Amino acid sequence: MATKTRGARPTRTDDQLGPKSANYHTHALTRGLVLLDLLASVPPPVTLTGMHEHTGLPKSTLVRLLAALTEMRFVVRVDERPAYRLGHKVMALADAYVSSLDLSAAAGSYLDELARETQQTSNLGLLDGREVVHVCVRQPDRPLRFETSPGARDSTHSTGLGKMLLAGVAPEALAAYLPAEPFPARTDRTITSLDEMTKEVRRTQRRGYAIDDNESSAGLKCLAVPVTVADQTLAALSVSGPAGEFTPKKQKEYLERLTTAAAALAADHDVVAVLSRMHESMGEP
């Protein structure tokens, strides 16, 4: 009569480990990628026993896979338990991945749709010291529109993008991202003092969006929302156009479109990868 083994842990099936394949080498590759994914998703280092518990793979199999990954510098052995972490070759792959991406191609479709739906100019901006950099711009197909271009820079204190990005700055650091007082007045509605800007930033944080109401240019209005990933504001997204078209009803519609587009950008891995790299490269004030 067969005896029942007590305490046996079920081994993960191939369906759980990755795509089905009858090819041995494909199975080995899949399992190696599973290990890399595990090392990327848990705090390092990870012991051999820990990998066995997470994957259900035999330790003998893990040792062979880790030996190959270590030889290729994708994994580094850090102590004698043994325990492992990701190696520098993974970073090289990540760099190559990000370098292959084009922000205009990755984010452009979202801004195209936003410009088409709102019939206003859509802008994606990053904070670079005391300036906002327009990193992606799309224009509506109409003669009367707000004109700007990728790479254009603008002030933080008078623009919707700038105010939205300032809302993600620590209060004690706010002044460093603003010009010396009095701030340059672009129109008679431009905020020119730190005290008033601090109040405006707080209002922006409370309502979740920023407004440029004829502050950067007379006759121009702008609404901006954050592009937030893991509680960090990577960028701001806005629509800009003739102030007379921003009626209360239209503003509500624009904000709904902006919120949807910002969420889509934040959920796109390619967009986030490029924005994260650009965010890290931007200068301090």
Tab-separated table of C-alpha atoms in Angstrom:
chain	number	residue	atom	x	y	z
A	1	MET	CA	0.000	0.000	0.000
A	2	ALA	CA	1.290	3.424	-0.920
A	3	THR	CA	2.361	5.604	1.955
A	4	LYS	CA	1.458	9.282	2.144
A	5	THR	CA	4.343	11.674	2.504
A	6	ARG	CA	3.686	14.235	5.190
A	7	GLY	CA	4.653	17.872	4.912
A	8	ALA	CA	5.516	17.687	1.215
A	9	ARG	CA	5.331	21.055	-0.500
A	10	PRO	CA	3.725	20.985	-3.966
A	11	THR	CA	6.151	22.001	-6.689
A	12	ARG	CA	4.980	24.759	-9.023
A	13	THR	CA	3.808	23.578	-12.406
A	14	ASP	CA	5.222	24.815	-15.692
A	15	ASP	CA	2.050	26.877	-16.132
A	16	GLN	CA	2.979	28.794	-12.988
A	17	LEU	CA	6.615	29.189	-13.978
A	18	GLY	CA	6.078	30.468	-17.482
A	19	PRO	CA	4.906	29.583	-21.007
A	20	LYS	CA	4.561	25.921	-21.935
A	21	SER	CA	7.296	24.430	-24.071
A	22	ALA	CA	8.554	20.954	-24.793
A	23	ASN	CA	12.027	22.264	-25.408
A	24	TYR	CA	14.471	21.779	-22.530
A	25	HIS	CA	16.452	24.922	-23.297
A	26	THR	CA	13.298	27.017	-23.417
A	27	HIS	CA	12.314	25.640	-20.007
A	28	ALA	CA	15.745	26.531	-18.647
A	29	LEU	CA	15.509	30.050	-20.069
A	30	THR	CA	12.026	30.508	-18.626
A	31	ARG	CA	13.167	29.355	-15.205
A	32	GLY	CA	16.191	31.650	-15.361
A	33	LEU	CA	13.916	34.585	-16.141
A	34	VAL	CA	11.667	33.573	-13.247
A	35	LEU	CA	14.701	33.828	-10.962
A	36	LEU	CA	15.610	37.282	-12.297
A	37	ASP	CA	12.026	38.416	-11.786
A	38	LEU	CA	12.124	37.086	-8.223
A	39	LEU	CA	15.403	38.882	-7.459
A	40	ALA	CA	13.908	42.105	-8.814
A	41	SER	CA	10.729	41.849	-6.762
A	42	VAL	CA	11.956	41.042	-3.234
A	43	PRO	CA	14.483	42.799	-0.959
A	44	PRO	CA	18.056	41.608	-1.663
A	45	PRO	CA	19.879	39.429	-1.092
A	46	VAL	CA	17.817	36.264	-1.585
A	47	THR	CA	19.108	32.966	-0.268
A	48	LEU	CA	19.059	29.700	-2.165
A	49	THR	CA	16.521	28.417	0.353
A	50	GLY	CA	14.385	31.493	-0.223
A	51	MET	CA	14.402	30.919	-3.974
A	52	HIS	CA	13.450	27.291	-3.418
A	53	GLU	CA	10.527	28.359	-1.228
A	54	HIS	CA	9.344	31.010	-3.702
A	55	THR	CA	9.599	28.917	-6.867
A	56	GLY	CA	9.297	25.313	-5.723
A	57	LEU	CA	12.227	24.421	-7.984
A	58	PRO	CA	14.703	21.825	-6.695
A	59	LYS	CA	17.833	23.331	-5.185
A	60	SER	CA	19.984	21.352	-7.613
A	61	THR	CA	18.179	23.042	-10.517
A	62	LEU	CA	18.539	26.444	-8.869
A	63	VAL	CA	22.277	25.942	-8.377
A	64	ARG	CA	22.761	25.194	-12.093
A	65	LEU	CA	20.665	28.189	-13.156
A	66	LEU	CA	22.416	30.527	-10.725
A	67	ALA	CA	25.839	29.350	-11.887
A	68	ALA	CA	24.975	30.299	-15.471
A	69	LEU	CA	23.435	33.639	-14.469
A	70	THR	CA	26.425	34.448	-12.271
A	71	GLU	CA	28.885	33.642	-15.049
A	72	MET	CA	26.974	36.030	-17.350
A	73	ARG	CA	26.984	38.754	-14.627
A	74	PHE	CA	23.192	38.874	-14.414
A	75	VAL	CA	23.401	37.658	-10.812
A	76	VAL	CA	25.997	38.191	-8.080
A	77	ARG	CA	26.626	35.840	-5.157
A	78	VAL	CA	27.042	37.985	-2.041
A	79	ASP	CA	27.793	35.499	0.757
A	80	GLU	CA	28.299	31.850	1.682
A	81	ARG	CA	24.729	30.966	2.723
A	82	PRO	CA	24.567	31.277	-0.370
A	83	ALA	CA	22.591	34.442	-1.157
A	84	TYR	CA	22.279	36.400	-4.387
A	85	ARG	CA	21.307	39.784	-5.838
A	86	LEU	CA	20.958	41.188	-9.347
A	87	GLY	CA	24.180	41.953	-11.229
A	88	HIS	CA	25.276	44.944	-13.315
A	89	LYS	CA	24.330	43.238	-16.597
A	90	VAL	CA	20.673	43.735	-15.675
A	91	MET	CA	21.278	47.492	-15.460
A	92	ALA	CA	22.920	47.406	-18.883
A	93	LEU	CA	19.780	45.812	-20.291
A	94	ALA	CA	17.620	48.399	-18.528
A	95	ASP	CA	19.741	51.219	-19.967
A	96	ALA	CA	19.471	49.745	-23.446
A	97	TYR	CA	15.701	49.434	-23.039
A	98	VAL	CA	15.247	53.062	-21.982
A	99	SER	CA	17.654	54.314	-24.657
A	100	SER	CA	15.594	52.568	-27.316
A	101	LEU	CA	12.442	54.443	-26.317
A	102	ASP	CA	11.234	57.696	-27.838
A	103	LEU	CA	9.029	59.743	-25.506
A	104	SER	CA	7.214	61.352	-28.414
A	105	ALA	CA	6.343	57.922	-29.781
A	106	ALA	CA	5.527	56.469	-26.362
A	107	ALA	CA	3.425	59.351	-25.022
A	108	GLY	CA	2.366	61.010	-28.266
A	109	SER	CA	-0.746	58.929	-28.860
A	110	TYR	CA	-2.166	59.889	-25.455
A	111	LEU	CA	-1.546	63.587	-26.100
A	112	ASP	CA	-2.918	63.287	-29.641
A	113	GLU	CA	-6.153	61.894	-28.266
A	114	LEU	CA	-6.315	64.555	-25.555
A	115	ALA	CA	-5.809	67.376	-28.091
A	116	ARG	CA	-8.398	65.859	-30.410
A	117	GLU	CA	-11.005	65.400	-27.666
A	118	THR	CA	-10.563	68.832	-26.085
A	119	GLN	CA	-9.576	70.792	-29.213
A	120	GLN	CA	-6.891	72.441	-27.074
A	121	THR	CA	-3.101	72.113	-27.090
A	122	SER	CA	-1.923	69.240	-24.879
A	123	ASN	CA	1.415	69.503	-23.070
A	124	LEU	CA	3.545	67.136	-21.000
A	125	GLY	CA	6.069	68.912	-18.786
A	126	LEU	CA	8.878	68.189	-16.329
A	127	LEU	CA	10.378	70.350	-13.597
A	128	ASP	CA	13.952	71.432	-14.310
A	129	GLY	CA	15.163	73.761	-11.577
A	130	ARG	CA	13.182	77.004	-11.794
A	131	GLU	CA	11.745	76.132	-15.194
A	132	VAL	CA	9.242	73.802	-16.781
A	133	VAL	CA	10.374	71.859	-19.842
A	134	HIS	CA	7.746	70.870	-22.411
A	135	VAL	CA	8.828	67.336	-23.315
A	136	CYS	CA	5.865	66.401	-25.526
A	137	VAL	CA	3.328	68.679	-27.228
A	138	ARG	CA	0.361	68.018	-29.488
A	139	GLN	CA	-1.707	70.665	-31.281
A	140	PRO	CA	-5.396	70.478	-32.185
A	141	ASP	CA	-6.357	70.693	-35.845
A	142	ARG	CA	-7.679	74.262	-35.770
A	143	PRO	CA	-6.258	77.690	-36.665
A	144	LEU	CA	-6.776	79.375	-33.272
A	145	ARG	CA	-4.667	77.513	-30.717
A	146	PHE	CA	-1.880	77.843	-28.157
A	147	GLU	CA	1.496	77.427	-29.862
A	148	THR	CA	4.516	75.813	-28.213
A	149	SER	CA	6.962	73.041	-29.083
A	150	PRO	CA	8.885	70.182	-27.431
A	151	GLY	CA	11.941	71.503	-25.629
A	152	ALA	CA	10.365	74.880	-24.918
A	153	ARG	CA	10.928	76.206	-21.399
A	154	ASP	CA	8.617	78.293	-19.260
A	155	SER	CA	8.416	79.712	-15.756
A	156	THR	CA	7.144	77.718	-12.798
A	157	HIS	CA	5.220	80.536	-11.125
A	158	SER	CA	2.895	81.571	-13.942
A	159	THR	CA	1.997	78.335	-15.740
A	160	GLY	CA	-0.405	75.499	-15.029
A	161	LEU	CA	2.316	72.915	-15.589
A	162	GLY	CA	4.649	74.802	-13.254
A	163	LYS	CA	2.130	75.123	-10.437
A	164	MET	CA	1.192	71.456	-10.701
A	165	LEU	CA	4.825	70.406	-10.516
A	166	LEU	CA	5.469	72.773	-7.594
A	167	ALA	CA	2.645	71.009	-5.747
A	168	GLY	CA	4.898	67.946	-5.618
A	169	VAL	CA	7.796	69.846	-4.031
A	170	ALA	CA	8.404	69.793	-0.266
A	171	PRO	CA	7.119	73.053	1.313
A	172	GLU	CA	10.531	73.957	2.718
A	173	ALA	CA	12.084	73.639	-0.768
A	174	LEU	CA	9.433	75.601	-2.667
A	175	ALA	CA	11.324	78.912	-2.750
A	176	ALA	CA	14.311	77.255	-4.441
A	177	TYR	CA	12.165	76.432	-7.489
A	178	LEU	CA	10.940	80.016	-7.873
A	179	PRO	CA	12.627	83.220	-9.096
A	180	ALA	CA	13.659	86.001	-6.750
A	181	GLU	CA	10.840	88.180	-5.453
A	182	PRO	CA	9.035	89.922	-6.891
A	183	PHE	CA	8.469	87.239	-9.518
A	184	PRO	CA	8.358	88.547	-13.106
A	185	ALA	CA	4.817	89.669	-13.921
A	186	ARG	CA	3.793	88.259	-17.301
A	187	THR	CA	0.328	89.844	-16.995
A	188	ASP	CA	-1.535	91.827	-14.359
A	189	ARG	CA	-2.792	88.488	-12.954
A	190	THR	CA	0.606	86.839	-12.428
A	191	ILE	CA	1.420	85.817	-8.851
A	192	THR	CA	4.585	87.686	-7.847
A	193	SER	CA	5.233	86.776	-4.188
A	194	LEU	CA	6.303	83.633	-2.358
A	195	ASP	CA	3.505	84.040	0.168
A	196	GLU	CA	0.811	84.082	-2.520
A	197	MET	CA	2.463	81.258	-4.444
A	198	THR	CA	2.577	79.121	-1.292
A	199	LYS	CA	-1.177	79.632	-0.895
A	200	GLU	CA	-1.746	78.824	-4.572
A	201	VAL	CA	0.294	75.621	-4.312
A	202	ARG	CA	-1.770	74.546	-1.296
A	203	ARG	CA	-4.981	75.192	-3.242
A	204	THR	CA	-3.584	73.147	-6.106
A	205	GLN	CA	-2.764	70.256	-3.783
A	206	ARG	CA	-6.252	70.306	-2.253
A	207	ARG	CA	-8.183	70.289	-5.520
A	208	GLY	CA	-5.748	68.019	-7.405
A	209	TYR	CA	-5.217	70.245	-10.434
A	210	ALA	CA	-3.594	73.580	-11.307
A	211	ILE	CA	-4.963	76.615	-13.129
A	212	ASP	CA	-3.216	79.293	-15.161
A	213	ASP	CA	-5.931	81.919	-15.595
A	214	ASN	CA	-4.464	84.589	-17.894
A	215	GLU	CA	-1.299	84.556	-15.736
A	216	SER	CA	1.329	83.597	-18.303
A	217	SER	CA	-0.309	85.316	-21.256
A	218	ALA	CA	-3.403	87.509	-21.530
A	219	GLY	CA	-6.228	85.576	-23.157
A	220	LEU	CA	-4.689	82.167	-22.417
A	221	LYS	CA	-5.957	79.634	-19.902
A	222	CYS	CA	-4.512	76.293	-18.855
A	223	LEU	CA	-5.521	73.339	-16.677
A	224	ALA	CA	-2.917	70.814	-15.468
A	225	VAL	CA	-2.964	67.525	-13.555
A	226	PRO	CA	-0.125	65.370	-12.180
A	227	VAL	CA	1.242	62.202	-13.743
A	228	THR	CA	1.817	60.234	-10.559
A	229	VAL	CA	3.653	56.924	-10.184
A	230	ALA	CA	4.187	55.306	-6.772
A	231	ASP	CA	3.098	58.520	-5.015
A	232	GLN	CA	5.693	60.557	-6.933
A	233	THR	CA	4.828	63.310	-9.416
A	234	LEU	CA	6.981	62.478	-12.436
A	235	ALA	CA	5.418	65.035	-14.758
A	236	ALA	CA	2.402	67.251	-15.315
A	237	LEU	CA	-0.112	67.096	-18.143
A	238	SER	CA	-2.075	70.122	-19.335
A	239	VAL	CA	-4.410	71.549	-21.933
A	240	SER	CA	-4.021	75.198	-22.963
A	241	GLY	CA	-6.072	77.459	-25.181
A	242	PRO	CA	-8.177	80.600	-25.563
A	243	ALA	CA	-9.449	81.653	-22.135
A	244	GLY	CA	-12.972	82.307	-23.421
A	245	GLU	CA	-13.395	78.625	-24.288
A	246	PHE	CA	-12.681	77.476	-20.731
A	247	THR	CA	-16.258	77.792	-19.461
A	248	PRO	CA	-17.161	75.981	-16.202
A	249	LYS	CA	-18.804	73.192	-18.212
A	250	LYS	CA	-15.838	72.854	-20.553
A	251	GLN	CA	-13.338	72.951	-17.683
A	252	LYS	CA	-15.107	69.999	-16.080
A	253	GLU	CA	-14.901	68.087	-19.361
A	254	TYR	CA	-11.243	69.000	-19.823
A	255	LEU	CA	-10.370	67.842	-16.307
A	256	GLU	CA	-12.075	64.501	-16.888
A	257	ARG	CA	-10.090	64.030	-20.102
A	258	LEU	CA	-6.868	65.129	-18.418
A	259	THR	CA	-7.344	62.750	-15.494
A	260	THR	CA	-8.005	59.823	-17.832
A	261	ALA	CA	-4.982	60.634	-19.994
A	262	ALA	CA	-2.681	61.107	-16.982
A	263	ALA	CA	-3.744	57.729	-15.582
A	264	ALA	CA	-3.072	56.096	-18.956
A	265	LEU	CA	0.398	57.653	-19.125
A	266	ALA	CA	1.169	56.470	-15.585
A	267	ALA	CA	0.084	52.932	-16.495
A	268	ASP	CA	2.257	52.743	-19.624
A	269	HIS	CA	5.564	51.073	-18.719
A	270	ASP	CA	7.438	52.613	-21.651
A	271	VAL	CA	6.259	56.132	-20.797
A	272	VAL	CA	7.115	55.686	-17.120
A	273	ALA	CA	10.584	54.339	-17.961
A	274	VAL	CA	11.434	57.377	-20.093
A	275	LEU	CA	9.861	59.911	-17.723
A	276	SER	CA	11.687	58.379	-14.750
A	277	ARG	CA	15.032	58.630	-16.520
A	278	MET	CA	14.325	62.214	-17.626
A	279	HIS	CA	13.092	63.133	-14.138
A	280	GLU	CA	16.352	61.884	-12.625
A	281	SER	CA	18.413	63.873	-15.123
A	282	MET	CA	16.692	67.208	-14.492
A	283	GLY	CA	18.719	69.836	-12.662
A	284	GLU	CA	18.318	71.018	-9.099
A	285	PRO	CA	17.542	74.714	-8.579
